[in-house]
Amino acid sequence: MNAKSLVVIGIFGIATPALAAAPTIDQLIANPPLLNAEMDRCKHLGMAANDDPRCQTAWKAENKRFFGNGVRYSPEPVNIFRNTPDKLVPAEKQQPIPPAPAGAPHG
C-alpha cells in the first residue's frame, strides 16, 4: 500500500461515521429531544413508518412516557355511594294499575 491509499482510507474512515444502533425505549424516554426527533422522522416517513422498527420503538416509548408504568385498573370497583348495598336485589315485579273508568267529562 502506498501513502495515497492510506490517506484515502483514513479520510473515508473519518468522514463516514458508523451507523449508530437504534435507541431503546428507555433511552428515548430519558432523552426527550431524541424522542421528538424520532417522532418527526416517523411522521415524514408516512405509511412506511408502520414497518420501521425504529418508529415502532419510538411509539412504544411515547406511550410509556405518556401512560407511565402505573396500574391500569383498580383491583376492586370503587363504591361512590356508600349507602347502597353491596349486591342489588331485583325488586318484585309490580302489577300495572288498571286505568280508572272514564266518568262524565268535565266542563
Tab-separated table of C-alpha atoms in Angstrom:
chain	number	residue	atom	x	y	z
A	1	MET	CA	0.000	0.000	0.000
A	2	ASN	CA	1.231	3.412	-0.757
A	3	ALA	CA	0.719	6.577	1.233
A	4	LYS	CA	-2.043	7.872	-1.030
A	5	SER	CA	-4.268	4.853	-0.443
A	6	LEU	CA	-3.724	5.082	3.308
A	7	VAL	CA	-4.714	8.740	3.259
A	8	VAL	CA	-7.839	7.953	1.230
A	9	ILE	CA	-8.817	5.133	3.595
A	10	GLY	CA	-8.196	7.390	6.576
A	11	ILE	CA	-10.324	10.210	5.152
A	12	PHE	CA	-13.241	7.934	4.313
A	13	GLY	CA	-12.960	6.240	7.676
A	14	ILE	CA	-13.316	9.588	9.419
A	15	ALA	CA	-15.887	11.055	7.030
A	16	THR	CA	-18.351	8.173	7.279
A	17	PRO	CA	-19.361	7.602	10.877
A	18	ALA	CA	-20.507	4.167	11.864
A	19	LEU	CA	-24.252	3.716	11.948
A	20	ALA	CA	-25.481	4.151	15.476
A	21	ALA	CA	-27.583	1.444	16.992
A	22	ALA	CA	-31.276	2.186	17.247
A	23	PRO	CA	-32.111	3.775	20.607
A	24	THR	CA	-34.020	1.712	23.133
A	25	ILE	CA	-37.314	2.701	24.729
A	26	ASP	CA	-35.611	3.742	27.971
A	27	GLN	CA	-33.020	5.830	26.103
A	28	LEU	CA	-35.774	7.648	24.220
A	29	ILE	CA	-37.733	8.355	27.413
A	30	ALA	CA	-34.600	9.702	29.112
A	31	ASN	CA	-33.816	11.988	26.151
A	32	PRO	CA	-36.968	13.915	25.051
A	33	PRO	CA	-35.242	15.798	22.171
A	34	LEU	CA	-34.151	12.462	20.693
A	35	LEU	CA	-37.688	11.101	21.090
A	36	ASN	CA	-39.104	14.185	19.348
A	37	ALA	CA	-36.584	13.774	16.527
A	38	GLU	CA	-37.574	10.119	16.087
A	39	MET	CA	-41.277	11.015	16.099
A	40	ASP	CA	-40.652	13.697	13.448
A	41	ARG	CA	-38.667	11.226	11.346
A	42	CYS	CA	-41.541	8.741	11.548
A	43	LYS	CA	-44.035	11.451	10.637
A	44	HIS	CA	-42.086	12.232	7.473
A	45	LEU	CA	-41.862	8.555	6.509
A	46	GLY	CA	-45.616	8.372	6.056
A	47	MET	CA	-47.077	4.877	5.697
A	48	ALA	CA	-43.590	3.351	5.582
A	49	ALA	CA	-43.293	4.161	9.290
A	50	ASN	CA	-45.638	1.262	10.078
A	51	ASP	CA	-42.928	-1.217	9.083
A	52	ASP	CA	-39.986	0.726	10.511
A	53	PRO	CA	-38.671	-0.839	13.757
A	54	ARG	CA	-37.256	2.485	14.983
A	55	CYS	CA	-40.691	4.088	14.609
A	56	GLN	CA	-42.311	1.235	16.492
A	57	THR	CA	-39.775	1.712	19.295
A	58	ALA	CA	-40.444	5.459	19.321
A	59	TRP	CA	-44.205	4.895	19.534
A	60	LYS	CA	-43.770	2.465	22.418
A	61	ALA	CA	-41.551	4.996	24.196
A	62	GLU	CA	-44.119	7.754	23.646
A	63	ASN	CA	-46.889	5.546	25.055
A	64	LYS	CA	-44.759	4.585	28.058
A	65	ARG	CA	-43.840	8.230	28.655
A	66	PHE	CA	-47.476	9.311	28.434
A	67	PHE	CA	-49.166	6.500	30.354
A	68	GLY	CA	-46.327	5.644	32.730
A	69	ASN	CA	-45.915	2.302	34.461
A	70	GLY	CA	-48.842	2.604	36.844
A	71	VAL	CA	-51.580	0.093	37.391
A	72	ARG	CA	-54.137	0.389	34.634
A	73	TYR	CA	-57.204	-0.674	36.570
A	74	SER	CA	-58.046	-0.692	40.248
A	75	PRO	CA	-58.425	-4.242	41.550
A	76	GLU	CA	-61.869	-3.577	43.018
A	77	PRO	CA	-64.546	-1.240	41.741
A	78	VAL	CA	-64.886	1.962	43.697
A	79	ASN	CA	-68.186	2.365	45.554
A	80	ILE	CA	-69.035	6.030	45.152
A	81	PHE	CA	-72.341	5.821	47.001
A	82	ARG	CA	-71.597	4.315	50.409
A	83	ASN	CA	-75.254	3.838	51.366
A	84	THR	CA	-76.015	1.388	48.554
A	85	PRO	CA	-75.959	-2.321	49.357
A	86	ASP	CA	-73.129	-4.464	48.043
A	87	LYS	CA	-75.467	-6.546	45.931
A	88	LEU	CA	-78.613	-5.206	44.431
A	89	VAL	CA	-81.637	-7.467	44.772
A	90	PRO	CA	-84.122	-7.036	41.951
A	91	ALA	CA	-87.432	-5.632	43.107
A	92	GLU	CA	-90.570	-7.695	42.797
A	93	LYS	CA	-92.407	-7.077	39.599
A	94	GLN	CA	-95.342	-4.778	40.305
A	95	GLN	CA	-98.666	-5.375	38.674
A	96	PRO	CA	-99.746	-2.495	36.458
A	97	ILE	CA	-102.576	-0.389	37.878
A	98	PRO	CA	-105.578	-0.520	35.565
A	99	PRO	CA	-106.823	2.855	34.386
A	100	ALA	CA	-109.789	4.343	36.221
A	101	PRO	CA	-113.091	4.137	34.360
A	102	ALA	CA	-113.868	7.267	32.446
A	103	GLY	CA	-116.563	9.387	34.045
A	104	ALA	CA	-118.588	12.261	32.762
A	105	PRO	CA	-116.497	14.869	31.007
A	106	HIS	CA	-115.711	17.954	32.992
A	107	GLY	CA	-116.906	21.072	31.675
